[in-house]
Coordinates of C-alpha atoms in Angstrom, one line a residue:
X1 CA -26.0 15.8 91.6
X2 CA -29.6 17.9 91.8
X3 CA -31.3 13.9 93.7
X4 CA -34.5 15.9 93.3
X5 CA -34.3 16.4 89.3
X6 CA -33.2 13.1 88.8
X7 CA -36.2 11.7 90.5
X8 CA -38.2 13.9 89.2
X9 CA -37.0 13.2 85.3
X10 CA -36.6 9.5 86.2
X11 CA -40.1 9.4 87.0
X12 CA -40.9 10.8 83.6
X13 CA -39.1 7.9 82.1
X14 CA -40.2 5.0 83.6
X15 CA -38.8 1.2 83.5
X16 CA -41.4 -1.4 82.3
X17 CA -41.5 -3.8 85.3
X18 CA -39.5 -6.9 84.4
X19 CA -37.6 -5.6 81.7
X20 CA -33.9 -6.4 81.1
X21 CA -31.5 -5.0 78.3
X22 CA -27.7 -5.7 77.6
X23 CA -25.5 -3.1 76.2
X24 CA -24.1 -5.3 73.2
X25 CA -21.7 -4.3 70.1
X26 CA -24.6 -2.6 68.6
X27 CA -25.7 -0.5 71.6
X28 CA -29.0 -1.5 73.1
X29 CA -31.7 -2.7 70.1
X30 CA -35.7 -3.6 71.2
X31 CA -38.9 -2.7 70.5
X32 CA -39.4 0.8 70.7
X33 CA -42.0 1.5 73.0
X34 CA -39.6 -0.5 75.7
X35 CA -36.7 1.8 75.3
X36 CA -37.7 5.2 77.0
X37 CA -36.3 5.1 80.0
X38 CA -33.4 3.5 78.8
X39 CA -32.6 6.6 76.4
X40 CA -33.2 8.9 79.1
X41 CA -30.5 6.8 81.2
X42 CA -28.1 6.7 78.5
X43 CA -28.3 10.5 78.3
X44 CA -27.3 10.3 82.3
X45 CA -24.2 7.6 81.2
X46 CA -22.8 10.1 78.3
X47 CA -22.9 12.8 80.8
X48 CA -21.0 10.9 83.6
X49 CA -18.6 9.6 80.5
X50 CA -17.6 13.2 79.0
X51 CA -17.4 14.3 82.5
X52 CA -14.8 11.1 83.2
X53 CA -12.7 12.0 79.9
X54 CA -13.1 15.8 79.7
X55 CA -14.4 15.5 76.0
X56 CA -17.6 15.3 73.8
X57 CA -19.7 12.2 74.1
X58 CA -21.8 11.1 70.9
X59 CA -25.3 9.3 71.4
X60 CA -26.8 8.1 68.1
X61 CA -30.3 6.9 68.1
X62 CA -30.8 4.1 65.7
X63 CA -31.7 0.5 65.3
X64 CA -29.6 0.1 62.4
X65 CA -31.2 -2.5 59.9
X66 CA -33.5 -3.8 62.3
X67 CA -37.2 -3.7 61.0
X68 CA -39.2 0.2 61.7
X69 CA -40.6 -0.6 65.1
X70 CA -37.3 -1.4 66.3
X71 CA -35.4 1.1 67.9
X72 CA -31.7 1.3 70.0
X73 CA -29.2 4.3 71.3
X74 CA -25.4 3.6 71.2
X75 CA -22.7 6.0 72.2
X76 CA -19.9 7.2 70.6
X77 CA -16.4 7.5 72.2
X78 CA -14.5 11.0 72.1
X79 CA -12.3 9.4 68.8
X80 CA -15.2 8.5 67.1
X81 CA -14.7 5.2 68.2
X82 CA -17.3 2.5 70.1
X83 CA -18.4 3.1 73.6
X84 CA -15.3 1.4 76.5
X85 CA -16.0 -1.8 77.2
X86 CA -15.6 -1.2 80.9
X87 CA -18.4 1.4 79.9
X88 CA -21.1 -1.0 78.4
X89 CA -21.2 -2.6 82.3
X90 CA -22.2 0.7 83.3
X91 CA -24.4 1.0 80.6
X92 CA -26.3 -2.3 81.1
X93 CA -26.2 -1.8 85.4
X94 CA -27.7 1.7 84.5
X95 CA -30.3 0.6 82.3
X96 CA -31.3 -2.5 84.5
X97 CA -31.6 -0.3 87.7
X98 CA -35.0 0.1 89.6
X99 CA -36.0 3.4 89.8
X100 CA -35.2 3.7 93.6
X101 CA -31.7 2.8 93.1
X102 CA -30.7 5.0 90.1
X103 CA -29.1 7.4 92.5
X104 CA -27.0 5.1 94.1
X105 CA -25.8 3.2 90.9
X106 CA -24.7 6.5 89.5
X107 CA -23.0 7.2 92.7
X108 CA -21.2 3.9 92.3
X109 CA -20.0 4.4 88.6
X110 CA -18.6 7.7 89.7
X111 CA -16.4 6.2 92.3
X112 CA -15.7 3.1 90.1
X113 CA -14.9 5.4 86.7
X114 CA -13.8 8.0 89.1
X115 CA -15.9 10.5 87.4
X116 CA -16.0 14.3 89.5
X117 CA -19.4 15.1 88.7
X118 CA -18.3 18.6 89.1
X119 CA -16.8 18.8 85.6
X120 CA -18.4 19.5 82.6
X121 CA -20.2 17.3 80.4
X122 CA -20.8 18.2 76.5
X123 CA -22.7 15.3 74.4
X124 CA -23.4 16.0 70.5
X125 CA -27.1 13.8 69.7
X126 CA -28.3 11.9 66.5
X127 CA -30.9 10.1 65.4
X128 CA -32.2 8.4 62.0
X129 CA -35.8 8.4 60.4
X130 CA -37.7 6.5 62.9
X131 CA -40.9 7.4 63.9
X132 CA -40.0 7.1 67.2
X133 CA -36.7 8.9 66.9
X134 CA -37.4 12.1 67.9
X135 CA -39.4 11.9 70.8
X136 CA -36.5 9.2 72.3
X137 CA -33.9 11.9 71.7
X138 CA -35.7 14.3 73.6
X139 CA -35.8 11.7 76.8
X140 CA -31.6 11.5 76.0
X141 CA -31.8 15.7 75.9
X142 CA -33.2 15.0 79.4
X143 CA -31.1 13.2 81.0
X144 CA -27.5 14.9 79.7
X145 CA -29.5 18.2 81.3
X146 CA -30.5 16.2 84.3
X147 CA -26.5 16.0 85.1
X148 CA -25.9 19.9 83.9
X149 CA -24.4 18.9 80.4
X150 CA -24.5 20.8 77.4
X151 CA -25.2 19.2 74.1
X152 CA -26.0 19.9 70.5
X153 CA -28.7 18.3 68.5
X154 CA -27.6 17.1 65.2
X155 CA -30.9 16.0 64.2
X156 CA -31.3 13.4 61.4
X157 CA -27.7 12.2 60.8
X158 CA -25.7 9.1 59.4
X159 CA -24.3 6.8 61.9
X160 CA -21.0 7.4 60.5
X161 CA -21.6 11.0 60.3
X162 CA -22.6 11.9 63.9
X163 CA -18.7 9.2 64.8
X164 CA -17.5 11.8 62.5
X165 CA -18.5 15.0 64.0
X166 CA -17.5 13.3 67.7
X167 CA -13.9 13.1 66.1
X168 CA -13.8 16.6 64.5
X169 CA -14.7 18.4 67.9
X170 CA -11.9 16.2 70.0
X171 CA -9.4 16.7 67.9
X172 CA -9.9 20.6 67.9
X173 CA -11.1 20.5 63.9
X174 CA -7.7 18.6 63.0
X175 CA -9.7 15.6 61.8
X176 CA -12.1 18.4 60.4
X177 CA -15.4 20.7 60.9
X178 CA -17.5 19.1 63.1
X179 CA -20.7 19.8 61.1
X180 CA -22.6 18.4 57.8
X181 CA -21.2 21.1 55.2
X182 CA -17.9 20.3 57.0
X183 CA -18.2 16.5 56.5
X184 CA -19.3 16.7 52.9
X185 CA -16.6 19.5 51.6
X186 CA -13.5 17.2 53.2
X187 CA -15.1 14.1 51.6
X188 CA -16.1 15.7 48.0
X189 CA -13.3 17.6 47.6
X190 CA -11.0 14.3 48.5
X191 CA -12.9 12.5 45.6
X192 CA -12.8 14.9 43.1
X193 CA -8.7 15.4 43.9
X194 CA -9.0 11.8 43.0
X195 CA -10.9 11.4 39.9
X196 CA -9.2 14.2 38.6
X197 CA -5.7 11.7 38.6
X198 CA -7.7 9.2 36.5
X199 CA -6.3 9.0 33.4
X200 CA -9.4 7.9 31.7
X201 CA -11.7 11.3 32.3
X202 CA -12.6 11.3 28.2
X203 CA -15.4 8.5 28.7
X204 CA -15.4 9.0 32.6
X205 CA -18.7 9.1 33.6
X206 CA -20.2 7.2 36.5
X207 CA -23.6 6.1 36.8
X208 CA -24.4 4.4 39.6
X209 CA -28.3 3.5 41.1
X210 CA -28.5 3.5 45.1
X211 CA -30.8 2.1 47.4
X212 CA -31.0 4.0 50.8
X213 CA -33.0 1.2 52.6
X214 CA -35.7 4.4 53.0
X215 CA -33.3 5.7 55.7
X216 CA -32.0 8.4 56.8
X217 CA -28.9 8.2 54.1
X218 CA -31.2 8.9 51.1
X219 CA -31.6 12.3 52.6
X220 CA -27.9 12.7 53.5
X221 CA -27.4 11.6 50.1
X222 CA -29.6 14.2 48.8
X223 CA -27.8 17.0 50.7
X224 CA -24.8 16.1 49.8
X225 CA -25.5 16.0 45.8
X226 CA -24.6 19.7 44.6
X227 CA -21.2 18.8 45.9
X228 CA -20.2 16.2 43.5
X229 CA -18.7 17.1 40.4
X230 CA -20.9 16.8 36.9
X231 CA -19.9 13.4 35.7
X232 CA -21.4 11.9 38.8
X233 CA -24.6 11.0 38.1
X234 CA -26.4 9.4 41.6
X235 CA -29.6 7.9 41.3
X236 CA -31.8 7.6 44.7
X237 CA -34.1 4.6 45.0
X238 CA -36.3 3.3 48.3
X239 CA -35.7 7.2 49.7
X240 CA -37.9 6.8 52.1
X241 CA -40.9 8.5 50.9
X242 CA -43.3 5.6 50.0
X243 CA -42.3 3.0 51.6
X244 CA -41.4 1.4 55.7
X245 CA -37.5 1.5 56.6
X246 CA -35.4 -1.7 55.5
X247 CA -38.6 -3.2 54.7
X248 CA -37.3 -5.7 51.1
X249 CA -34.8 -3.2 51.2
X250 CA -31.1 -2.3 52.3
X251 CA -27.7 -3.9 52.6
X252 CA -28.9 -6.8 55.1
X253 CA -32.0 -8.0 53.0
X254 CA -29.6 -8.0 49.5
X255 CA -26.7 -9.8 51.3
X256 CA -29.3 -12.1 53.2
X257 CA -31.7 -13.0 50.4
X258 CA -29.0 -12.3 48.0
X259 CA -31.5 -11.0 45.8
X260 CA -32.2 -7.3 44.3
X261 CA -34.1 -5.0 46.7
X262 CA -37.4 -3.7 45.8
X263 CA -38.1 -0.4 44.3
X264 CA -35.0 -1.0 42.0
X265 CA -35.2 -1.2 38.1
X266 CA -32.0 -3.3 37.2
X267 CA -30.7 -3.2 33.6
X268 CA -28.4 -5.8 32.5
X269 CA -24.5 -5.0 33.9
X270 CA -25.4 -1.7 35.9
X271 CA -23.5 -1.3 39.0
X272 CA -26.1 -0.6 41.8
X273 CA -25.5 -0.7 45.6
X274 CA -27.3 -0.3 48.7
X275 CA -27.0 1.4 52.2
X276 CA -28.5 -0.1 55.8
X277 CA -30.8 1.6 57.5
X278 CA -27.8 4.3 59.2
X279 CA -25.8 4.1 56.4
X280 CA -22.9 2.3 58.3
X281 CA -23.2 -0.7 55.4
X282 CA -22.8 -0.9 51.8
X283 CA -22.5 -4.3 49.3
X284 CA -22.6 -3.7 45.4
X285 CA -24.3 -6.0 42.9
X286 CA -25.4 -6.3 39.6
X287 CA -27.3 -8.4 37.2
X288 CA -25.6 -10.3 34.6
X289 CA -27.0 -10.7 30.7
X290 CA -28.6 -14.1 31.6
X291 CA -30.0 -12.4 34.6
X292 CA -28.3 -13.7 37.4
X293 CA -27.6 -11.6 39.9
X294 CA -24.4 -11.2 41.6
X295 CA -23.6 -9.9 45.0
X296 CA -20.0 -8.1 45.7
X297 CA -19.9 -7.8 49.8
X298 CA -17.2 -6.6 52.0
X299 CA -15.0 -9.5 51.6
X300 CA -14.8 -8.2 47.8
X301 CA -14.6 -4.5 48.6
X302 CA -11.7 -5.1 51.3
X303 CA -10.1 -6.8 48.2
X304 CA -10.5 -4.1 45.7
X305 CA -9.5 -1.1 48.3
X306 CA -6.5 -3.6 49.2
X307 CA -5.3 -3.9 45.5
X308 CA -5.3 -0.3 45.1
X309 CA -3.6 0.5 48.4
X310 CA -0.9 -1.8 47.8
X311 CA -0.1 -0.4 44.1
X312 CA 0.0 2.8 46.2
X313 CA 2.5 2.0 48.9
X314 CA 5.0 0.0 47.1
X315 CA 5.0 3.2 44.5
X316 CA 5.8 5.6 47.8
X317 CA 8.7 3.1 48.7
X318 CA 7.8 3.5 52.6
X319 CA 8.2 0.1 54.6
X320 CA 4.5 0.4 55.5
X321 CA 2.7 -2.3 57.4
X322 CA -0.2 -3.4 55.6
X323 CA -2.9 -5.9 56.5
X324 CA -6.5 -6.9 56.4
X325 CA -8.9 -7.6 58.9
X326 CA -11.5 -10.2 58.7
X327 CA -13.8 -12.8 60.7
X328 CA -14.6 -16.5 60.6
X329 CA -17.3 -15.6 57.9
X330 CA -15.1 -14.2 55.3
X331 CA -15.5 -16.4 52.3
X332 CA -12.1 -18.5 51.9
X333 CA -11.5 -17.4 48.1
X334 CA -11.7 -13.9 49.2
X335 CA -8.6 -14.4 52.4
X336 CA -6.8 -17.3 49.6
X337 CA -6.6 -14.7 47.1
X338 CA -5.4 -12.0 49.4
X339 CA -2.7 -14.3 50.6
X340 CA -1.9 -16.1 47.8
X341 CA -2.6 -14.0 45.1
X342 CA -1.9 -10.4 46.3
X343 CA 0.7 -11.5 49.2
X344 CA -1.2 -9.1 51.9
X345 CA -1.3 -10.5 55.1
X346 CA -4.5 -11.3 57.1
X347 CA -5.6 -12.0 60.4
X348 CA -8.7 -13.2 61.9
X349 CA -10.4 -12.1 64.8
X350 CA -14.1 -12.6 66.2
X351 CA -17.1 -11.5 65.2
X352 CA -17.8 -7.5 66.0
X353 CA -16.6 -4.5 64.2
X354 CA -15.0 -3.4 67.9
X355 CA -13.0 -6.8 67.2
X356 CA -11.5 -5.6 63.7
X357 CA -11.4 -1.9 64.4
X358 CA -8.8 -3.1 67.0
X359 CA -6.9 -5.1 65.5
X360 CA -6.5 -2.6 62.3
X361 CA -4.7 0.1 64.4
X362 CA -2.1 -2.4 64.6
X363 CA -0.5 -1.7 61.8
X364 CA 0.3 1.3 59.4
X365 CA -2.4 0.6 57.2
X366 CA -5.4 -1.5 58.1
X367 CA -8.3 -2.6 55.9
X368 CA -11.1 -4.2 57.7
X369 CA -14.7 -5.0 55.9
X370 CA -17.0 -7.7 57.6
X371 CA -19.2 -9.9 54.9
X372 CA -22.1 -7.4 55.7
X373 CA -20.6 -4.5 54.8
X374 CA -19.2 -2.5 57.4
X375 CA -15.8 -1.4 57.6
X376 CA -13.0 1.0 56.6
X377 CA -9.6 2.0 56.5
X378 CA -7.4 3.5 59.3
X379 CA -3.6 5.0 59.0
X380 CA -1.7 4.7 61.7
X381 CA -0.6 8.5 62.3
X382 CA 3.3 7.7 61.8
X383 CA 1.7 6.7 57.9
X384 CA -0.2 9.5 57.6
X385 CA 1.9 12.5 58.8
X386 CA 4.7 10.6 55.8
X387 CA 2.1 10.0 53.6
X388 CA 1.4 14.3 54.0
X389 CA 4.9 15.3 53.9
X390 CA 6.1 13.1 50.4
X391 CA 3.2 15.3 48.8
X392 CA 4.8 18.6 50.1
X393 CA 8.6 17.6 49.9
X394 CA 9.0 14.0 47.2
X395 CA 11.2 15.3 44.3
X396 CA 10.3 12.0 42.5
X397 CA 7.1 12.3 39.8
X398 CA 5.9 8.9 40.0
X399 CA 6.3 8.8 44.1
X400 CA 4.9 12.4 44.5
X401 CA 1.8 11.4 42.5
X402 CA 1.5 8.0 45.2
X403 CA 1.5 9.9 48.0
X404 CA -1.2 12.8 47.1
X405 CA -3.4 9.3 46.2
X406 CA -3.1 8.1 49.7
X407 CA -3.2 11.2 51.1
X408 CA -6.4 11.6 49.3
X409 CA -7.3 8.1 50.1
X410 CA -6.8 9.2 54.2
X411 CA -9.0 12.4 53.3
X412 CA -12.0 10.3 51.5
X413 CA -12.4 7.3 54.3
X414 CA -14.0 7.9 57.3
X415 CA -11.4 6.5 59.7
X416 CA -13.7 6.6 63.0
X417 CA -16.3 3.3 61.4
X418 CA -17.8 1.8 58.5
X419 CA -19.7 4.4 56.5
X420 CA -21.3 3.7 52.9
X421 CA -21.8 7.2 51.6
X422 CA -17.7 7.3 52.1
X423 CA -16.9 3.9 51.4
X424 CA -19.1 4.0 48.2
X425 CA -16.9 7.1 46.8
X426 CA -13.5 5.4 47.6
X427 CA -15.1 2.0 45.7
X428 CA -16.3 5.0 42.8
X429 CA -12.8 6.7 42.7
X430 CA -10.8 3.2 42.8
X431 CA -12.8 1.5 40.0
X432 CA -12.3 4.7 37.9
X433 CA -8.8 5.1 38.4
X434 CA -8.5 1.5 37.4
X435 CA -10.4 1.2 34.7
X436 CA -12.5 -1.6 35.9
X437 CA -16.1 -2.8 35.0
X438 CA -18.2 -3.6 38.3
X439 CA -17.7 -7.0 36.3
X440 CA -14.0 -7.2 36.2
X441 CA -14.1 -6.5 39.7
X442 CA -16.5 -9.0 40.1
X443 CA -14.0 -11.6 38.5
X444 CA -10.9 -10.9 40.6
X445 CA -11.8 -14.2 42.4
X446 CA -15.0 -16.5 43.0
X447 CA -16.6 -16.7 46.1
X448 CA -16.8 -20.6 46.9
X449 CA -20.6 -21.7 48.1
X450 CA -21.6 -21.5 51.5
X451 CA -24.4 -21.5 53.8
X452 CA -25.3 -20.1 57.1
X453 CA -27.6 -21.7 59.3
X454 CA -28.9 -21.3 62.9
X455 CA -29.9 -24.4 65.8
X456 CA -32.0 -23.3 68.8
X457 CA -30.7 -24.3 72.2
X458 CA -31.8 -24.6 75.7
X459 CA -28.6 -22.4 76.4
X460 CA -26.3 -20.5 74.0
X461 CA -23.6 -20.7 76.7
X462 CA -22.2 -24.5 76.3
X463 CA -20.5 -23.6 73.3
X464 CA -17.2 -21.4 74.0
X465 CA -15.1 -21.4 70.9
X466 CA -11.1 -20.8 70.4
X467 CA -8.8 -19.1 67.1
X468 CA -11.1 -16.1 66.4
X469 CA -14.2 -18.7 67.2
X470 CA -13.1 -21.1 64.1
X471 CA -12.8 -23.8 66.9
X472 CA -15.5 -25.2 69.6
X473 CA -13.8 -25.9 72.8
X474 CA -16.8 -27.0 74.3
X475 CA -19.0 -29.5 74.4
X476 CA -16.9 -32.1 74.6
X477 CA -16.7 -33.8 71.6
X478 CA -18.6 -31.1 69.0
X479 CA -15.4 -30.1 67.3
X480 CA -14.0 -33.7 66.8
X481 CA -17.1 -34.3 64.7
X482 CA -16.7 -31.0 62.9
X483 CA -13.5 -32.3 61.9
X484 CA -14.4 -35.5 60.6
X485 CA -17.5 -33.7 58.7
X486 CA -15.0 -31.1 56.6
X487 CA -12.6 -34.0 56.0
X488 CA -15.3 -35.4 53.5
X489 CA -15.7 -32.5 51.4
X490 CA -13.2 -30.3 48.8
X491 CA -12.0 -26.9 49.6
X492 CA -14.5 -26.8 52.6
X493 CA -14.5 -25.7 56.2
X494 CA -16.9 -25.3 59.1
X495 CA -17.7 -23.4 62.2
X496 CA -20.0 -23.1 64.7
X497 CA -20.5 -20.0 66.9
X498 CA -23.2 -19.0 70.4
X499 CA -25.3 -15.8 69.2
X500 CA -24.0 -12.5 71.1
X501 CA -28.2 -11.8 71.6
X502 CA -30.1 -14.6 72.1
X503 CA -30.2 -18.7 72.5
X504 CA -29.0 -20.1 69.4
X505 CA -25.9 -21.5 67.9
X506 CA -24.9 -20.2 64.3
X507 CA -23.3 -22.3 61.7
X508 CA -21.1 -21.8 59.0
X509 CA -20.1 -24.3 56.1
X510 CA -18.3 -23.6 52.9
X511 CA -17.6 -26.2 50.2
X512 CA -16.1 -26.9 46.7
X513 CA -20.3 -26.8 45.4
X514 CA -23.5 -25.7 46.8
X515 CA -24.7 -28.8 47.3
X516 CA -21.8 -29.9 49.1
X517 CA -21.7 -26.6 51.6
X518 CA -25.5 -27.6 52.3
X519 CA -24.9 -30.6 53.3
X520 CA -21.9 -29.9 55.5
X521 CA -24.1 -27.0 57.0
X522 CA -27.0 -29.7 57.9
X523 CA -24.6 -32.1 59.3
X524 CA -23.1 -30.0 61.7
X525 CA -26.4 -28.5 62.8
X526 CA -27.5 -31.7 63.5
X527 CA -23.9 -32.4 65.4
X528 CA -24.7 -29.2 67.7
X529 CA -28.5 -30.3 67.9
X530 CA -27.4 -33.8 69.7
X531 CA -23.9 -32.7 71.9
X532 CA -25.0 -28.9 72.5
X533 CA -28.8 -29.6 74.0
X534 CA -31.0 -28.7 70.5
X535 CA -34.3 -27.9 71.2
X536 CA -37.3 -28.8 69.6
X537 CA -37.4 -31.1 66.7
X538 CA -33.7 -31.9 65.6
X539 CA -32.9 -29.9 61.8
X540 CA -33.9 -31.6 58.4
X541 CA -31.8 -30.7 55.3

């Protein structure tokens, strides 16, 4: 390790005195005029991590759906995956260290990680539409270099698509080309193998009206255009050339305000969705003939890729595994009518897409979607390499034509995380193979009413929670009266939940009527106001 460049670059990159970030699911997020020298450190970390697995590191700069000013880096695993767990220590112990010390805290990762600084280190770099993107990608250039690692600047990527490229280059081009023309060819062509199996291709023409959040997926979106086939007619709205990033726009503001974004035109029954900020979030909607509007999230898309999946797999005849993923805040109808309805097992596990990815390569197929949004699909390789084979070698018509589905299917979805320009064509291809209106999909089952609500608190901490957090085991007391609360209402249930970022308590309540879930909501709040130390003055309904 060159101590003299270090200092020399760290001194470029100063810490802000008193400053102190944590390395949380979403990477580090602040303001971003506070996060230089945290970039510039992360660039160090992805060099000391590709140097600790001998593969490529990706660093994505991004805030995500946080407002403009916002910014945040987050590294990407050599599968595409999230960053090690073990690894976000580092992360936050790196970013945390005084200048002085940076030396030695390196030193000590090494011998922790057991990292021989004598390898090589190769890191591929993203970054979305942020002003302040670019120049905070430069600091990350300089501190892979600082460590003598290569990288390759992607530029102005997709989340999803910079996990993507990651993938492609560890697994030697098996999970494909690890550049843009590479990720939309595998993804286009697996679509149009897809559409051309629907059955209905006379009338078949979809028209579908996107929001982009004025990110960085409108332009991807853009690129990616002249490979689509005719019938597929895109139209681009909030593409970022008038207006501020995710400002009344984007997947978060539609599933939050559960209300059209602005910049959108919506005719009566037109299926329109929108991206986040990255494009690592989609949720449908439309707008009824009375005018209501009507939000389809991830609980819905999970149960529309799961329908078609299923019909797939029992038509192969494999004794596949299949299950979904969800959290505490998928909507009750939505698990009941998996269960019940479709007879697809589900588990629960806690909040954080690191939580679901997990538990989805459990089994041979895995569906995982939180409420927001994000998710995907992952085959377990044993599925897949069976899946490939019945397409090359299945005498049978009917089981032959299964297979190349799913085998298309395993083509279409980015397997490495959530991504809505991917997700968005396997929710196109599925409602087209079906048949189905954006209202019949709509109809498969009805969300019961719910509400979400947040209580401040002196600290977040007193509340540790059991079962995939459905359960408070502390304070004493708080779930007892949770209990009690639920028993009063139909079809309803309630849980409470500390913030991963910051000192409040979140609260969930679902019930057979609005009215009813409200109320629930406020009387738990008020439950964690009194037994978990509220502050300020206690909730009013």
């Amino acid at each position: 390790m060159d101590s003299e460049a270090l200092r020399k670059f760290s001194a470029l990159h100063p810490r802000p005195a008193g400053l102190t970030l944590h390395y949380g699911t979403a990477g580090f997020r602040s303001a971003a005029q506070q996060l230089d020298h945290v970039v510039f450190r992360m660039g160090l970390l992805a060099a000391l991590r590709s140097k600790a697995v001998t593969a490529t590191i990706g660093i994505m700069v991004t805030a995500s759906h946080n407002p403009e000013e916002d910014n945040g880096v987050k590294l990407v695993d050599p599968l595409g995956e999230m960053l090690h767990p073990s690894w976000e220590e580092y992360a936050t112990q790196l970013a945390n260290a005084e200048e002085q010390e940076l030396q030695k805290v390196i030193t000590e990762i090494c011998q922790k990680a057991a990292v021989n600084l004598h390898k090589d280190a190769s890191v591929f770099i993203g970054r979305d539409t942020r002003p302040s993107s670019k120049k905070l990608s430069q600091s990350v250039i300089d501190g892979v270099q600082v460590l003598g690692g290569q990288y390759h600047d992607y530029g102005l990527v997709t989340t999803p698509q910079l996990h993507y490229m990651v993938c492609c280059q560890n697994t030697q081009g098996q999970y494909g080309k690890a550049t843009l023309e590479g990720y939309y060819e595998k993804l286009s062509k697996a679509f149009m193998e897809l559409i051309k199996q629907s059955h209905c291709s006379g009338e078949f023409q979809r028209y579908l009206k996107i929001d982009c959040a004025n990110g960085v997926g409108a332009l991807k979106l853009s690129e990616m255009k002249p490979y689509f086939p005719q019938e597929v007619l895109i139209h681009i709205y909030n593409d970022g050339t008038k207006e501020k990033l995710n400002h009344l726009c984007g997947a978060d503001f539609v599933k939050v305000h559960q209300k059209p974004p602005g910049g959108l035109d919506m005719k009566p029954n037109e299926r329109c969705c929108s991206f986040d900020g990255d494009a690592d979030r989609i949720v449908y909607y439309y707008k009824d003939t009375a005018g209501h509007f009507h939000l389809i999230d991830g609980d819905k898309i999970a149960t529309l890729i799961s329908i078609f999946l299923k019909e797939l797999l029992a038509k192969v005849k494999q004794n596949f595994k299949m299950a979904v993923v969800q959290t505490a805040y998928a909507n009750g109808n939505s698990t009941r009518y998996l269960q019940e309805t479709l007879k697809v097992p589900v588990h629960c596990v806690k909040t954080g897409v690191k939580h679901l990815h997990h538990k989805a390569q459990e089994f041979d197929v895995g569906v995982y979607f939180e409420a927001n949004g994000h998710g995907t699909v992952l085959f377990s390789k044993a599925a897949e390499t069976k899946i490939r084979q019945l397409v090359k070698e299945e005498k049978d018509n009917e089981k032959r034509e299964a297979a190349k589905m799913l085998e298309n299917m395993i083509d279409l979805i980015n397997q490495t995380v959530g991504d809505a320009v991917s997700d968005m064509l396997v929710i196109e291809a599925i409602l087209a193979l079906k048949g189905l209106s954006v209202q019949q999909w709509d109809a498969l089952y009805t969300d019961l009413p719910n509400r979400l609500l947040k209580v401040q608190v002196a600290d977040r901490r007193v509340i540790d929670t059991t079962d995939a957090e459905r359960r408070a085991l502390t304070p004493p007391g708080l779930q007892e009266k949770i209990d009690a609360l639920v028993k009063k209402y139909k079809l309803s249930r309630a849980f409470v939940r500390p913030s991963g970022t910051e000192d409040v308590v979140r609260i969930y309540a679902e019930a057979d009527t609005q009215e009813n879930a409200d109320a629930l909501a406020h009387e738990v709040s008020l439950a964690v106001f009194h037994l978990a130390g509220g502050k300020g003055a206690p909730p009013q309904p």
